Amino acid sequence: MIDLLRNLLKIKSISPNDMGCFDVIEKELRKLGFNCERINYLNVENLYATTGNSGKLFCFLGHTDVVPTGPEEKWKYPPFSATIDGDILYGRGTADMKASVAAFIESAKEFINSSSTMNFRLGILLTSNEEGSAKDGFIDQIIEKMIKDNEIIDFCLVGEPTSSKKVADCARIGRRGSLGGHLKIYGEQGHIAYPEKVINPILLSGDLISNLNNKIWDNGNDAFDPTSFQISNISSGTGAHNVVPGELELTFNFRFSPESSEDSLKSEFESVLNEHNLNYDLEWELNGLPYYTKDNFFIEIVSNSVKEVTDYRPELNAKGGTSDGRFVAKMNSEIVELGPVNKSIHQIDEHIKISELWTLKEIYTKILTKINQVS
Ligand SMILES: [Zn+2]
């Protein structure tokens, strides 16, 4: 497993390029009897591998692409050298998420070699454009195609790095939605010495921002934090000290729980704007809908597997950014995300603990064994 992982880490598969990771993976999976299919959209590669003849479909979901390294000279070891130092394996894409991909394959191998019967279908679905623009939505297109072909995933294990301090201490049973917007507030430009002749959009935005910041959009629920509102950019001003500007632009984002919806947030946001009698333009951008696995069946299997291997249970939450789980949710699949510690992801010196990767692999194998028992 570690050799396979190191081979994958040495490939510079910066999003959206797979750069041959799938060739390495496919070779391993074919040895195990998987049927491998490449599904390509607009030069982005995806790999869908399955084995088993009948029964429910369990699918590992992951990606082979990685984010850029940043300044390579700041890394302790070159980011694509896959250097091992004691129990630590360094490299871009270790935690996010080539280690999980290696663990998918190793656990599948262990399960297949140790089981006399296979009562379910085992799938591995990998994309090379997870980290890239969500708009490209390649997994989205594959999922649409699978739904059309009646290839419905019953249980989906996403290997994204969900763990916080030690492996498997946290799992995700949902993700918040992401709704962005761009607001332009219009005032009346003029000389700063003639306040009666200007309408200052900067002063107007003060009360507005304060109200938006204090507003409770919802209270969240057991798995979800309350919806949060943030502003990422604000700009106004002509550069001159004696001119009140005529416009102000502001970029904002909601990370929202299923207790709110795209429509409810849009209309509440707009009603706050209207309370302030503003002259404005508003553009919305939906980046992802929230998803939430309500059924306990698969969640219990994952939680029990973690407990049996580690002696603790994962905290089940819906924290973090969006993930490809939101696309699979369209199939009404039961989805749980469980992967390595995420402390170093996207950072300089990204790494994993090798001992924890073996633990993760053991948990994955345990999950497959339990799925087989209940199928
Ligand atoms: Zn990832």
PDB file of N, CA and C in Angstrom, residues 77-119:
ATOM      1  N   TYR A  77      10.820  18.546   2.408  1.00  0.00           N
ATOM      2  CA  TYR A  77      11.288  17.650   1.352  1.00  0.00           C
ATOM      3  C   TYR A  77      10.538  18.036   0.077  1.00  0.00           C
ATOM      4  N   PRO A  78      11.147  17.805  -1.098  1.00  0.00           N
ATOM      5  CA  PRO A  78      10.436  18.178  -2.337  1.00  0.00           C
ATOM      6  C   PRO A  78       9.025  17.576  -2.355  1.00  0.00           C
ATOM      7  N   PRO A  79       8.029  18.382  -2.765  1.00  0.00           N
ATOM      8  CA  PRO A  79       6.625  17.978  -2.606  1.00  0.00           C
ATOM      9  C   PRO A  79       6.199  16.744  -3.410  1.00  0.00           C
ATOM     10  N   PHE A  80       7.002  16.388  -4.438  1.00  0.00           N
ATOM     11  CA  PHE A  80       6.647  15.175  -5.191  1.00  0.00           C
ATOM     12  C   PHE A  80       7.698  14.075  -5.014  1.00  0.00           C
ATOM     13  N   SER A  81       8.415  14.140  -3.896  1.00  0.00           N
ATOM     14  CA  SER A  81       9.454  13.132  -3.666  1.00  0.00           C
ATOM     15  C   SER A  81       8.941  11.980  -2.809  1.00  0.00           C
ATOM     16  N   ALA A  82       7.778  12.138  -2.187  1.00  0.00           N
ATOM     17  CA  ALA A  82       7.187  11.086  -1.345  1.00  0.00           C
ATOM     18  C   ALA A  82       8.192  10.579  -0.309  1.00  0.00           C
ATOM     19  N   THR A  83       8.775  11.500   0.410  1.00  0.00           N
ATOM     20  CA  THR A  83       9.821  11.160   1.383  1.00  0.00           C
ATOM     21  C   THR A  83       9.224  10.684   2.713  1.00  0.00           C
ATOM     22  N   ILE A  84       9.792   9.591   3.216  1.00  0.00           N
ATOM     23  CA  ILE A  84       9.369   9.065   4.519  1.00  0.00           C
ATOM     24  C   ILE A  84      10.396   9.493   5.568  1.00  0.00           C
ATOM     25  N   ASP A  85       9.900  10.063   6.668  1.00  0.00           N
ATOM     26  CA  ASP A  85      10.763  10.470   7.765  1.00  0.00           C
ATOM     27  C   ASP A  85      10.130   9.906   9.035  1.00  0.00           C
ATOM     28  N   GLY A  86      10.681   8.792   9.528  1.00  0.00           N
ATOM     29  CA  GLY A  86      10.065   8.112  10.673  1.00  0.00           C
ATOM     30  C   GLY A  86       8.697   7.587  10.291  1.00  0.00           C
ATOM     31  N   ASP A  87       7.662   8.012  11.032  1.00  0.00           N
ATOM     32  CA  ASP A  87       6.290   7.545  10.759  1.00  0.00           C
ATOM     33  C   ASP A  87       5.554   8.494   9.806  1.00  0.00           C
ATOM     34  N   ILE A  88       6.254   9.525   9.351  1.00  0.00           N
ATOM     35  CA  ILE A  88       5.587  10.552   8.536  1.00  0.00           C
ATOM     36  C   ILE A  88       5.958  10.400   7.063  1.00  0.00           C
ATOM     37  N   LEU A  89       4.925  10.441   6.237  1.00  0.00           N
ATOM     38  CA  LEU A  89       5.130  10.464   4.788  1.00  0.00           C
ATOM     39  C   LEU A  89       4.719  11.841   4.269  1.00  0.00           C
ATOM     40  N   TYR A  90       5.693  12.547   3.671  1.00  0.00           N
ATOM     41  CA  TYR A  90       5.455  13.903   3.167  1.00  0.00           C
ATOM     42  C   TYR A  90       5.120  13.881   1.683  1.00  0.00           C
ATOM     43  N   GLY A  91       4.318  14.834   1.258  1.00  0.00           N
ATOM     44  CA  GLY A  91       4.094  15.013  -0.171  1.00  0.00           C
ATOM     45  C   GLY A  91       2.771  15.692  -0.440  1.00  0.00           C
ATOM     46  N   ARG A  92       2.736  16.467  -1.557  1.00  0.00           N
ATOM     47  CA  ARG A  92       1.471  17.085  -1.952  1.00  0.00           C
ATOM     48  C   ARG A  92       0.478  15.985  -2.320  1.00  0.00           C
ATOM     49  N   GLY A  93      -0.682  15.993  -1.681  1.00  0.00           N
ATOM     50  CA  GLY A  93      -1.707  15.008  -1.988  1.00  0.00           C
ATOM     51  C   GLY A  93      -1.687  13.791  -1.073  1.00  0.00           C
ATOM     52  N   THR A  94      -0.816  13.794  -0.067  1.00  0.00           N
ATOM     53  CA  THR A  94      -0.834  12.646   0.855  1.00  0.00           C
ATOM     54  C   THR A  94      -2.192  12.579   1.549  1.00  0.00           C
ATOM     55  N   ALA A  95      -2.524  13.638   2.303  1.00  0.00           N
ATOM     56  CA  ALA A  95      -3.779  13.625   3.067  1.00  0.00           C
ATOM     57  C   ALA A  95      -4.984  13.892   2.179  1.00  0.00           C
ATOM     58  N   ASP A  96      -4.803  14.693   1.138  1.00  0.00           N
ATOM     59  CA  ASP A  96      -5.917  15.097   0.254  1.00  0.00           C
ATOM     60  C   ASP A  96      -5.557  14.779  -1.182  1.00  0.00           C
ATOM     61  N   MET A  97      -5.877  13.515  -1.631  1.00  0.00           N
ATOM     62  CA  MET A  97      -6.283  12.387  -0.840  1.00  0.00           C
ATOM     63  C   MET A  97      -5.805  11.081  -1.426  1.00  0.00           C
ATOM     64  N   LYS A  98      -4.524  11.081  -1.827  1.00  0.00           N
ATOM     65  CA  LYS A  98      -3.988   9.853  -2.429  1.00  0.00           C
ATOM     66  C   LYS A  98      -3.847   8.727  -1.414  1.00  0.00           C
ATOM     67  N   ALA A  99      -3.642   9.079  -0.127  1.00  0.00           N
ATOM     68  CA  ALA A  99      -3.541   8.029   0.894  1.00  0.00           C
ATOM     69  C   ALA A  99      -4.846   7.255   0.985  1.00  0.00           C
ATOM     70  N   SER A 100      -5.965   7.970   0.921  1.00  0.00           N
ATOM     71  CA  SER A 100      -7.267   7.287   0.971  1.00  0.00           C
ATOM     72  C   SER A 100      -7.434   6.384  -0.241  1.00  0.00           C
ATOM     73  N   VAL A 101      -6.997   6.864  -1.398  1.00  0.00           N
ATOM     74  CA  VAL A 101      -7.129   6.068  -2.622  1.00  0.00           C
ATOM     75  C   VAL A 101      -6.318   4.769  -2.483  1.00  0.00           C
ATOM     76  N   ALA A 102      -5.102   4.897  -1.947  1.00  0.00           N
ATOM     77  CA  ALA A 102      -4.284   3.692  -1.727  1.00  0.00           C
ATOM     78  C   ALA A 102      -4.976   2.761  -0.728  1.00  0.00           C
ATOM     79  N   ALA A 103      -5.607   3.343   0.285  1.00  0.00           N
ATOM     80  CA  ALA A 103      -6.312   2.528   1.290  1.00  0.00           C
ATOM     81  C   ALA A 103      -7.565   1.872   0.692  1.00  0.00           C
ATOM     82  N   PHE A 104      -8.237   2.566  -0.234  1.00  0.00           N
ATOM     83  CA  PHE A 104      -9.393   1.950  -0.924  1.00  0.00           C
ATOM     84  C   PHE A 104      -8.932   0.630  -1.564  1.00  0.00           C
ATOM     85  N   ILE A 105      -7.818   0.743  -2.311  1.00  0.00           N
ATOM     86  CA  ILE A 105      -7.351  -0.393  -3.111  1.00  0.00           C
ATOM     87  C   ILE A 105      -6.865  -1.524  -2.207  1.00  0.00           C
ATOM     88  N   GLU A 106      -6.105  -1.147  -1.180  1.00  0.00           N
ATOM     89  CA  GLU A 106      -5.572  -2.175  -0.270  1.00  0.00           C
ATOM     90  C   GLU A 106      -6.702  -2.884   0.482  1.00  0.00           C
ATOM     91  N   SER A 107      -7.701  -2.117   0.922  1.00  0.00           N
ATOM     92  CA  SER A 107      -8.799  -2.755   1.663  1.00  0.00           C
ATOM     93  C   SER A 107      -9.636  -3.626   0.729  1.00  0.00           C
ATOM     94  N   ALA A 108      -9.810  -3.193  -0.516  1.00  0.00           N
ATOM     95  CA  ALA A 108     -10.540  -4.019  -1.482  1.00  0.00           C
ATOM     96  C   ALA A 108      -9.803  -5.331  -1.701  1.00  0.00           C
ATOM     97  N   LYS A 109      -8.481  -5.230  -1.829  1.00  0.00           N
ATOM     98  CA  LYS A 109      -7.654  -6.423  -2.033  1.00  0.00           C
ATOM     99  C   LYS A 109      -7.798  -7.374  -0.845  1.00  0.00           C
ATOM    100  N   GLU A 110      -7.671  -6.813   0.359  1.00  0.00           N
ATOM    101  CA  GLU A 110      -7.743  -7.625   1.566  1.00  0.00           C
ATOM    102  C   GLU A 110      -9.107  -8.300   1.673  1.00  0.00           C
ATOM    103  N   PHE A 111     -10.149  -7.522   1.385  1.00  0.00           N
ATOM    104  CA  PHE A 111     -11.507  -8.056   1.476  1.00  0.00           C
ATOM    105  C   PHE A 111     -11.730  -9.169   0.449  1.00  0.00           C
ATOM    106  N   ILE A 112     -11.348  -8.899  -0.806  1.00  0.00           N
ATOM    107  CA  ILE A 112     -11.577  -9.876  -1.880  1.00  0.00           C
ATOM    108  C   ILE A 112     -10.807 -11.164  -1.598  1.00  0.00           C
ATOM    109  N   ASN A 113      -9.572 -11.019  -1.128  1.00  0.00           N
ATOM    110  CA  ASN A 113      -8.755 -12.207  -0.873  1.00  0.00           C
ATOM    111  C   ASN A 113      -9.211 -13.019   0.335  1.00  0.00           C
ATOM    112  N   SER A 114      -9.972 -12.394   1.226  1.00  0.00           N
ATOM    113  CA  SER A 114     -10.336 -13.121   2.452  1.00  0.00           C
ATOM    114  C   SER A 114     -11.807 -13.545   2.480  1.00  0.00           C
ATOM    115  N   SER A 115     -12.591 -13.160   1.444  1.00  0.00           N
ATOM    116  CA  SER A 115     -14.015 -13.506   1.493  1.00  0.00           C
ATOM    117  C   SER A 115     -14.327 -14.607   0.487  1.00  0.00           C
ATOM    118  N   SER A 116     -15.128 -15.568   0.942  1.00  0.00           N
ATOM    119  CA  SER A 116     -15.497 -16.650   0.028  1.00  0.00           C
ATOM    120  C   SER A 116     -16.673 -16.232  -0.852  1.00  0.00           C
ATOM    121  N   THR A 117     -17.540 -15.376  -0.308  1.00  0.00           N
ATOM    122  CA  THR A 117     -18.654 -14.907  -1.143  1.00  0.00           C
ATOM    123  C   THR A 117     -18.684 -13.383  -1.137  1.00  0.00           C
ATOM    124  N   MET A 118     -19.231 -12.845  -2.193  1.00  0.00           N
ATOM    125  CA  MET A 118     -19.388 -11.394  -2.264  1.00  0.00           C
ATOM    126  C   MET A 118     -20.865 -11.107  -2.520  1.00  0.00           C
ATOM    127  N   ASN A 119     -21.513 -10.549  -1.507  1.00  0.00           N
ATOM    128  CA  ASN A 119     -22.966 -10.370  -1.572  1.00  0.00           C
ATOM    129  C   ASN A 119     -23.380  -8.964  -2.030  1.00  0.00           C
TER     130      ASN A 119
END
